[in-house]
Coordinates of C-alpha atoms in Angstrom, one line a residue:
M275 CA 14.2 3.2 -4.7
S276 CA 15.3 1.5 -7.8
D277 CA 16.5 -2.1 -8.2
K278 CA 20.0 -0.9 -8.7
Y279 CA 19.9 -0.6 -4.8
Q280 CA 17.4 -2.8 -3.4
L281 CA 15.1 -5.8 -4.4
H282 CA 11.7 -6.5 -3.0
V283 CA 12.1 -10.2 -3.0
T284 CA 10.1 -13.3 -2.6
T285 CA 11.6 -15.8 -0.2
S286 CA 8.8 -18.3 -0.8
K287 CA 7.7 -18.5 -4.3
S288 CA 4.1 -19.2 -5.0
T289 CA 2.2 -19.8 -8.5
T290 CA -1.2 -19.9 -7.0
D291 CA -3.6 -17.2 -5.7
S292 CA -4.2 -18.9 -2.4
E293 CA -0.5 -18.9 -1.4
E294 CA 1.0 -15.6 -0.1
A295 CA 4.6 -14.7 -0.7
D296 CA 7.0 -13.7 2.3
E297 CA 8.5 -10.3 1.0
R298 CA 11.5 -8.4 2.3
I299 CA 14.2 -6.1 1.1
V300 CA 17.6 -7.3 -0.1
Y301 CA 20.1 -4.7 -1.2
M302 CA 22.0 -5.6 -4.4
D303 CA 25.3 -4.7 -3.0
D304 CA 24.9 -6.8 0.1
L305 CA 26.1 -10.2 -1.2
E306 CA 25.5 -12.0 2.0
K307 CA 21.9 -11.2 2.3
R308 CA 21.5 -12.2 -1.5
K309 CA 23.2 -15.3 -0.8
E310 CA 20.9 -15.9 2.1
A311 CA 17.8 -15.2 0.1
Y312 CA 18.6 -16.9 -3.2
G313 CA 21.6 -19.0 -2.7
I314 CA 24.5 -19.2 -5.3
C315 CA 24.2 -19.4 -8.9
G316 CA 25.3 -22.8 -10.3
E317 CA 27.0 -21.2 -13.2
C318 CA 28.9 -18.1 -12.2
K319 CA 29.0 -19.1 -8.5
E320 CA 27.7 -15.5 -7.5
P321 CA 24.7 -14.8 -5.1
G322 CA 21.5 -14.9 -7.0
T323 CA 19.4 -11.9 -7.8
G324 CA 15.9 -13.4 -7.5
W325 CA 14.4 -16.8 -6.7
K326 CA 16.3 -19.3 -9.0
W327 CA 17.5 -16.3 -10.9
C328 CA 20.8 -14.8 -11.8
Q329 CA 20.5 -11.6 -13.9
P330 CA 24.0 -11.5 -15.4
C331 CA 23.7 -15.1 -16.6
N332 CA 20.1 -14.9 -17.7
A333 CA 21.0 -11.5 -19.5
K334 CA 23.5 -13.4 -21.5
R335 CA 21.2 -16.2 -22.7
F336 CA 18.5 -13.9 -23.6
K337 CA 20.8 -11.7 -25.7
N338 CA 22.1 -14.8 -27.6
N339 CA 18.4 -15.6 -28.3
F340 CA 17.5 -12.2 -29.6
K341 CA 18.1 -13.2 -33.2
N342 CA 15.6 -16.1 -33.0
W343 CA 12.6 -14.0 -32.5
T344 CA 10.8 -10.8 -33.4
S345 CA 7.5 -9.1 -32.9
G346 CA 7.8 -7.2 -36.4
N347 CA 7.9 -3.9 -34.5
K348 CA 11.5 -2.4 -33.6
D349 CA 10.0 -0.5 -30.6
I350 CA 8.3 -3.6 -29.1
D351 CA 11.5 -5.8 -29.9
E352 CA 13.7 -3.2 -27.9
F353 CA 11.0 -2.9 -25.2
I354 CA 10.9 -6.9 -24.6
Q355 CA 14.7 -7.1 -24.9
Q356 CA 15.3 -4.5 -22.2
S357 CA 13.0 -6.1 -20.0
Q358 CA 15.0 -9.6 -20.4
L359 CA 18.5 -8.0 -20.0
N360 CA 17.4 -5.9 -16.8
A361 CA 15.2 -8.6 -15.2
I362 CA 16.4 -9.4 -11.7
H363 CA 13.7 -12.0 -11.1
Y364 CA 11.3 -13.8 -13.2
Y365 CA 8.3 -11.5 -12.8
R366 CA 10.3 -8.5 -14.3
C367 CA 10.9 -10.4 -17.5
L368 CA 8.7 -10.1 -20.6
E369 CA 8.4 -12.5 -23.6
W370 CA 7.3 -12.4 -27.3
I371 CA 4.6 -15.1 -27.2
P372 CA 3.4 -16.1 -30.7
F373 CA -0.2 -15.9 -30.9
E374 CA -0.5 -19.7 -32.4
K375 CA 0.8 -20.8 -29.1
F376 CA -2.5 -19.9 -27.2
Q377 CA -5.7 -22.0 -27.1
N378 CA -9.3 -21.8 -26.0
I379 CA -9.3 -18.0 -26.8
T380 CA -12.7 -16.5 -25.3
Y381 CA -14.0 -12.9 -25.6
I382 CA -14.7 -11.3 -22.1
A383 CA -15.2 -7.8 -22.3
E384 CA -14.5 -4.5 -24.1
G385 CA -13.0 -1.4 -22.8
G386 CA -12.3 2.1 -23.9
F387 CA -9.2 1.2 -26.0
G388 CA -9.1 -2.5 -26.4
K389 CA -10.9 -6.0 -25.8
V390 CA -10.2 -8.7 -23.1
Y391 CA -10.0 -12.3 -23.8
S392 CA -9.1 -15.4 -21.7
A393 CA -6.8 -18.1 -23.2
K394 CA -4.8 -21.2 -22.4
L395 CA -1.1 -21.3 -22.8
P396 CA 0.0 -25.0 -22.4
E397 CA 3.7 -24.0 -22.8
G398 CA 3.5 -21.7 -19.8
V399 CA 5.8 -18.7 -18.9
I400 CA 9.4 -18.3 -17.9
D401 CA 10.0 -19.5 -14.5
Y402 CA 13.8 -20.0 -14.2
W403 CA 16.8 -21.5 -16.0
D404 CA 17.0 -25.4 -15.7
I405 CA 21.0 -25.6 -15.5
E406 CA 20.8 -29.5 -15.6
N407 CA 18.5 -29.5 -18.9
Q408 CA 20.0 -26.3 -20.2
K409 CA 16.5 -24.8 -20.9
W410 CA 13.9 -22.5 -19.3
H411 CA 11.7 -24.2 -16.7
R412 CA 8.1 -23.0 -17.3
Y413 CA 5.0 -23.0 -15.2
E414 CA 1.5 -22.8 -16.6
L415 CA -1.5 -21.0 -15.0
N416 CA -5.0 -22.3 -15.6
K417 CA -5.8 -19.2 -17.7
Y418 CA -4.2 -16.0 -19.1
A419 CA -5.8 -12.8 -20.0
L420 CA -5.0 -11.3 -23.4
K421 CA -5.5 -7.4 -23.5
S422 CA -5.9 -6.2 -27.0
L423 CA -4.9 -2.7 -27.8
N424 CA -7.0 -1.0 -30.5
D425 CA -5.3 0.2 -33.7
S426 CA -1.8 -0.9 -32.3
S427 CA -0.2 -2.4 -35.5
D428 CA 1.6 1.1 -35.5
I429 CA 2.2 1.3 -31.7
S430 CA 4.0 4.3 -30.3
S431 CA 7.0 4.1 -28.1
D432 CA 5.2 6.5 -25.6
F433 CA 2.5 4.0 -24.8
L434 CA 5.2 1.3 -24.4
K435 CA 6.9 3.7 -21.8
E436 CA 3.5 4.0 -20.0
I437 CA 3.0 0.1 -19.8
K438 CA 6.4 -0.4 -18.3
S439 CA 4.8 0.2 -15.1
H440 CA 3.6 -3.4 -15.3
L441 CA 7.3 -4.5 -15.0
Q442 CA 8.2 -2.1 -12.3
I443 CA 5.4 -3.0 -9.8
H444 CA 5.0 -6.4 -8.4
L445 CA 2.5 -7.2 -5.6
L446 CA -0.2 -9.4 -5.1
D447 CA -2.6 -6.6 -5.5
V448 CA -1.5 -5.5 -8.9
V449 CA -2.1 -7.6 -12.1
Q450 CA 1.1 -9.1 -13.3
C451 CA 2.3 -8.9 -17.1
F452 CA 4.1 -11.8 -18.8
G453 CA 4.5 -10.8 -22.3
I454 CA 3.2 -9.4 -25.6
T455 CA 1.7 -11.2 -28.6
Q456 CA -0.2 -10.1 -31.6
D457 CA -3.6 -10.9 -33.1
P458 CA -2.9 -12.3 -36.7
N459 CA -6.3 -11.1 -38.1
T460 CA -6.5 -7.4 -36.7
K461 CA -2.7 -7.0 -36.3
D462 CA -3.4 -5.3 -32.9
Y463 CA -0.9 -6.1 -30.2
M464 CA -2.0 -8.0 -27.1
M465 CA -0.5 -7.9 -23.4
V466 CA -0.5 -11.2 -21.9
L467 CA -1.5 -10.9 -18.1
K468 CA -2.4 -13.0 -15.2
Y469 CA -6.0 -14.1 -15.5
I470 CA -8.1 -13.0 -12.5
P471 CA -11.3 -15.2 -12.4
G472 CA -14.6 -13.4 -11.6
E473 CA -16.2 -10.0 -12.4
N474 CA -14.8 -6.6 -12.0
L475 CA -15.6 -4.7 -8.9
R476 CA -18.6 -2.8 -10.7
N477 CA -20.3 -6.0 -11.7
C478 CA -19.5 -7.9 -8.3
I479 CA -21.4 -5.2 -6.6
S480 CA -24.3 -5.1 -8.9
K481 CA -24.7 -8.9 -9.3
S482 CA -24.0 -10.1 -5.9
K483 CA -26.7 -12.4 -4.7
L484 CA -25.2 -12.4 -1.1
Y485 CA -25.0 -9.6 1.5
I486 CA -21.6 -8.0 1.2
D487 CA -20.8 -7.2 5.0
Y488 CA -18.5 -4.3 6.0
G489 CA -15.8 -6.4 7.2
L490 CA -15.4 -8.0 3.6
K491 CA -15.8 -4.4 2.2
I492 CA -13.0 -3.0 4.4
R493 CA -10.8 -6.0 3.6
A494 CA -11.3 -5.4 -0.1
L495 CA -10.6 -1.5 0.2
K496 CA -7.5 -2.3 2.1
A497 CA -6.3 -4.7 -0.8
I498 CA -6.8 -1.9 -3.2
A499 CA -5.2 0.7 -1.1
S500 CA -2.2 -1.7 -0.8
G501 CA -2.1 -2.0 -4.7
L502 CA -2.2 1.7 -5.2
L503 CA 0.5 2.2 -2.6
A504 CA 2.6 0.0 -4.5
I505 CA 1.8 1.9 -7.8
H506 CA 2.6 5.3 -6.0
N507 CA 6.0 4.0 -4.2
A508 CA 7.2 2.9 -7.7
G509 CA 6.6 6.5 -8.7
F510 CA 3.6 6.2 -10.8
V511 CA 0.0 7.3 -11.0
H512 CA -2.8 5.0 -12.4
K513 CA -4.4 7.7 -14.4
D514 CA -7.6 5.5 -15.0
F515 CA -8.5 4.4 -11.7
H516 CA -12.3 3.1 -11.5
S517 CA -14.2 0.1 -10.5
G518 CA -14.0 -1.4 -14.0
N519 CA -10.2 -1.6 -13.5
I520 CA -10.4 -3.5 -10.3
L521 CA -10.8 -7.3 -10.7
S522 CA -12.8 -9.5 -8.1
I523 CA -14.1 -8.3 -4.5
Y524 CA -12.7 -11.2 -2.5
A525 CA -9.0 -10.7 -3.7
P526 CA -8.8 -7.4 -5.6
R527 CA -6.3 -6.8 -8.2
I528 CA -5.6 -3.5 -9.9
S529 CA -5.3 -3.7 -13.7
D530 CA -4.8 -1.4 -16.7
L531 CA -1.9 0.7 -15.4
G532 CA -1.1 3.5 -17.7
M533 CA -3.5 2.2 -20.4
C534 CA -5.9 5.3 -20.3
Q535 CA -4.8 6.6 -23.8
P536 CA -4.8 5.2 -27.4
A537 CA -1.9 3.0 -28.5
N538 CA -1.1 4.0 -31.9
K539 CA 1.3 6.7 -33.2
R540 CA -1.1 8.3 -35.5
A541 CA -3.7 9.2 -32.7
V542 CA -4.7 12.6 -33.3
E543 CA -3.1 15.1 -30.8
E544 CA -6.0 16.7 -29.0
E545 CA -6.5 18.8 -26.1
G546 CA -8.3 17.2 -23.2
T547 CA -7.5 14.2 -21.0
Y548 CA -8.7 10.5 -21.0
G549 CA -10.7 8.7 -18.4
V550 CA -14.0 7.8 -16.9
L551 CA -15.8 11.1 -15.9
P552 CA -17.4 10.0 -12.6
Y553 CA -14.0 8.9 -11.1
M554 CA -12.0 11.9 -12.3
A555 CA -10.8 14.5 -9.9
P556 CA -12.1 18.1 -10.6
E557 CA -8.7 19.4 -11.1
V558 CA -7.9 16.8 -13.9
L559 CA -11.2 17.7 -15.6
R560 CA -9.9 21.4 -15.6
G561 CA -6.9 20.2 -17.6
H562 CA -4.5 19.7 -14.8
Q563 CA -1.9 16.8 -14.7
Y564 CA -2.8 13.6 -13.0
T565 CA -1.2 13.3 -9.6
K566 CA -1.2 10.7 -6.7
A567 CA -3.9 13.1 -5.2
A568 CA -6.0 12.5 -8.2
D569 CA -5.8 8.8 -7.9
I570 CA -7.0 9.3 -4.3
Y571 CA -10.0 11.3 -5.3
S572 CA -11.0 8.2 -7.7
F573 CA -10.4 5.9 -4.7
G574 CA -13.0 7.9 -2.8
I575 CA -15.5 7.4 -5.5
I576 CA -14.6 3.7 -5.7
M577 CA -15.1 3.6 -1.8
N578 CA -18.4 5.0 -1.9
E579 CA -19.5 2.6 -4.9
L580 CA -18.4 -0.3 -2.7
L581 CA -19.9 0.9 0.5
S582 CA -23.2 2.4 -1.0
E583 CA -23.4 -0.3 -3.6
E584 CA -24.4 2.6 -6.0
I585 CA -22.7 3.2 -9.4
P586 CA -21.8 7.0 -9.3
Y587 CA -24.1 9.2 -11.6
N588 CA -25.7 6.3 -13.1
D589 CA -29.1 8.1 -13.8
I590 CA -27.7 11.1 -15.5
P591 CA -25.6 12.1 -18.6
H592 CA -21.9 12.2 -18.3
D593 CA -21.4 15.5 -20.1
E594 CA -20.0 18.8 -19.5
Y595 CA -22.9 19.9 -17.2
L596 CA -21.9 16.9 -14.9
S597 CA -18.1 18.1 -14.8
I598 CA -19.4 21.6 -14.0
K599 CA -21.4 20.3 -11.1
I600 CA -18.5 18.2 -9.8
C601 CA -16.1 21.3 -9.9
K602 CA -18.7 23.1 -8.1
G603 CA -18.8 20.3 -5.3
L604 CA -21.2 17.7 -6.4
R605 CA -20.3 14.0 -5.2
P606 CA -22.1 10.7 -5.4
K607 CA -24.9 9.7 -3.0
I608 CA -23.9 8.2 0.2
S609 CA -26.1 5.4 1.2
N610 CA -27.8 5.2 4.6
G611 CA -26.1 2.7 7.0
V612 CA -22.5 3.6 5.8
P613 CA -20.3 3.7 9.2
K614 CA -19.4 7.2 10.1
F615 CA -15.7 6.5 10.2
L616 CA -15.8 5.2 6.6
V617 CA -17.8 8.4 5.6
D618 CA -15.3 10.7 7.1
I619 CA -12.4 9.4 5.3
M620 CA -14.2 9.1 2.2
I621 CA -15.3 12.8 2.0
K622 CA -11.5 13.6 2.7
C623 CA -10.5 11.6 -0.4
W624 CA -12.9 13.4 -2.6
D625 CA -12.0 16.8 -1.1
A626 CA -11.7 19.7 -3.8
E627 CA -8.5 20.7 -2.1
I628 CA -5.7 18.6 -3.1
V629 CA -3.7 19.1 0.2
N630 CA -6.7 17.9 2.2
R631 CA -6.9 14.4 0.8
P632 CA -5.1 11.7 2.7
T633 CA -1.8 10.1 1.0
T634 CA -2.2 6.5 -0.2
K635 CA 0.0 5.4 2.8
Q636 CA -2.4 7.0 5.5
L637 CA -5.3 5.4 3.6
Y638 CA -3.6 1.9 3.8
Q639 CA -2.6 2.4 7.5
M640 CA -6.2 3.3 8.5
L641 CA -7.9 0.5 6.5
N642 CA -5.3 -1.9 8.0
K643 CA -5.9 -0.6 11.5
W644 CA -9.8 -0.9 11.2
D645 CA -9.5 -4.3 9.5
D646 CA -7.5 -5.7 12.5
E647 CA -9.9 -4.2 15.0
I648 CA -12.8 -5.9 13.2
E649 CA -10.9 -9.1 12.7
K650 CA -10.1 -9.2 16.7
G651 CA -13.8 -8.5 17.5
E652 CA -12.9 -5.6 20.0
S653 CA -15.4 -3.8 21.7
S654 CA -14.3 -0.3 20.1
E655 CA -16.4 2.4 18.6
I656 CA -15.4 1.2 15.0
C657 CA -16.6 -2.3 15.8
L658 CA -19.8 -0.9 17.3
Q659 CA -20.5 1.2 14.1
V660 CA -19.8 -1.8 11.7
K661 CA -22.0 -4.0 13.7
E662 CA -24.9 -1.5 13.8
C663 CA -24.5 -0.8 10.2
D664 CA -24.5 -4.6 9.1
E665 CA -27.8 -4.9 11.0
I666 CA -29.2 -2.1 8.8
G667 CA -27.7 -3.4 5.7
K668 CA -28.7 -6.9 6.2
K669 CA -32.4 -5.9 6.8
K670 CA -32.3 -3.9 3.6
F671 CA -30.9 -6.8 1.6
D672 CA -33.2 -9.3 3.1
A673 CA -36.2 -7.0 2.2
R674 CA -35.2 -6.6 -1.3
S675 CA -34.4 -10.3 -1.6
S676 CA -37.9 -11.3 -0.2
K677 CA -39.5 -9.1 -3.1
N678 CA -37.1 -10.6 -5.6
K679 CA -36.0 -7.2 -6.4
S680 CA -32.6 -6.8 -8.1
K681 CA -29.8 -4.3 -7.1
T682 CA -29.2 -3.5 -11.0
I683 CA -30.5 -0.1 -11.7
Q684 CA -31.1 1.0 -15.3
T685 CA -28.3 3.4 -16.3
H686 CA -28.9 6.4 -18.5
P687 CA -28.1 5.9 -22.1
Q688 CA -25.5 8.8 -21.9
A689 CA -23.8 7.5 -18.6
I690 CA -20.4 6.2 -20.1
Y691 CA -18.0 3.9 -17.8
T692 CA -15.3 3.4 -20.3
S693 CA -12.2 5.6 -20.8
R694 CA -12.8 8.4 -23.5
L695 CA -11.3 11.8 -24.5
L696 CA -12.9 14.5 -22.4
N697 CA -12.3 18.2 -23.4
F698 CA -14.4 20.5 -21.4
K699 CA -13.4 24.3 -21.7
N700 CA -13.6 26.9 -19.1
L701 CA -14.7 24.7 -16.3
P702 CA -15.2 26.6 -12.8
E703 CA -12.6 26.5 -10.1
Q704 CA -13.0 23.5 -7.9
V705 CA -14.6 24.0 -4.5
N706 CA -16.2 22.1 -1.8
S707 CA -19.9 22.3 -1.4
S708 CA -20.9 24.4 1.6
D709 CA -23.9 22.4 2.2
L710 CA -23.2 18.8 3.5
S711 CA -26.7 17.8 2.2
S712 CA -25.2 18.1 -1.4
F713 CA -23.6 14.6 -0.5
Q714 CA -27.1 13.5 -0.9
F715 CA -27.4 11.1 2.3
N716 CA -30.4 9.1 1.9
S717 CA -33.3 9.0 4.5
D718 CA -34.7 6.5 7.0
N719 CA -32.4 5.1 9.8
N720 CA -29.5 7.0 8.3
Y721 CA -26.6 6.4 10.8
A722 CA -24.1 7.8 8.7
A723 CA -26.0 11.1 7.6
Q724 CA -27.0 11.7 11.3
S725 CA -23.8 11.3 12.9
T726 CA -21.9 13.2 10.3
L727 CA -24.4 16.2 10.0
A728 CA -24.6 16.4 13.9
N729 CA -20.8 17.3 14.0
P730 CA -19.9 18.6 10.6
S731 CA -16.5 19.9 12.0
N732 CA -15.5 16.2 13.2
E733 CA -12.2 15.6 11.5
L734 CA -10.4 12.2 11.3
D735 CA -7.1 12.4 12.7
L736 CA -4.7 11.1 10.0
N737 CA -1.7 11.4 12.2
E738 CA -3.1 9.1 14.8
I739 CA -1.4 6.0 13.4
S740 CA 1.7 5.1 15.3
Q741 CA 5.3 5.9 14.2
D742 CA 6.0 2.2 14.3
E743 CA 3.4 1.5 11.6
E744 CA 4.8 4.3 9.4
D745 CA 8.3 3.0 9.7
N746 CA 6.9 -0.4 8.5
I747 CA 5.3 0.6 5.4
E748 CA 7.9 1.5 2.6

């Protein structure tokens, strides 16, 4: 539902990662609820639209200031202006931030279509209008992330439409966008994002020096599913969902929404699709459009990467042959010691038949239910599986640590984990493998493989979640 009708509001504002916001829905035409949630605007005396925010009053002051700044690009100017005019709270408001205001700019990494830097911004970003002092009150984060967009000096309006998703989705599990700036040397535009400390999920898994237990893994998957649910509820699909676009493992955030494509207007129109091959659903590889179900497939691959602690297909080329094998039912290895209930839902996520994959809502509900069970320490089948598999996993981890062996595996030189154009012709129709061993369950003490293979018809009931839980997740 759009903001014309409702607001997902924050009743206790937080500027730190450690504090959680209390969110609930306030309908725009319910003046009493808005008044209760936000109070009265000190200027127009009408109920606010957000935390210390009045959309009509702020829209006027933003409009009066349009003449005082420009990005140098008409499309970007209009993009930022529209965000300011329509902003019903501070986190829907973009700014043009001159590059010279940033300090301590440090290179972090490079992706398929740009580079990422960290930076300080002493001035901070817009928080609310200070009526008493007649100026914007700003707050400063410790760091900001600058995401450069390759060859974007001639940025396309279609690309800007895609990154509007940053404005229309606000949840703790999705990275927030504050504005746009421009590198004066390359002339590439850069998105100003919330900086999330630490490595991406892929690196967290490979570099961890501590055993990652299944309780933590399930909490991480629940947070990722929560972010994906927010994206899907807003009417979007991610299109480039992989472990490199998930930041941290202890408090995961989804990044790079809608950025799986070149930014410039002159990009050659080619048939094919952009993405990271191991995470792409077979129907997408075959040329079909991205759907929510394609994101679910990607979630399944990410899920196995976290649970099995193996980067998918790291030892083979990411080429047309791999695409053919995926369409014929090949899936990544499932490590020994993964709990059966997680194996079951993972296999459903990467089912070749779209209709067999769970919805994002079902995924979140199941992960939330399992997390609650583990947190309470109930003597349930779920808790028993987790305890048994943690014992297996801890022994493997300790054995590897005692021999000073690293989890890091040498990847094949043609294994590519950044987004790129893929254009494979005449791929076979996607099917599920008729042989469960194609999932490559590993050998000794294989709890997951034994329990799954022993009862291949075992289906996880996606409808077992109570109606009350469904009604509480919008």
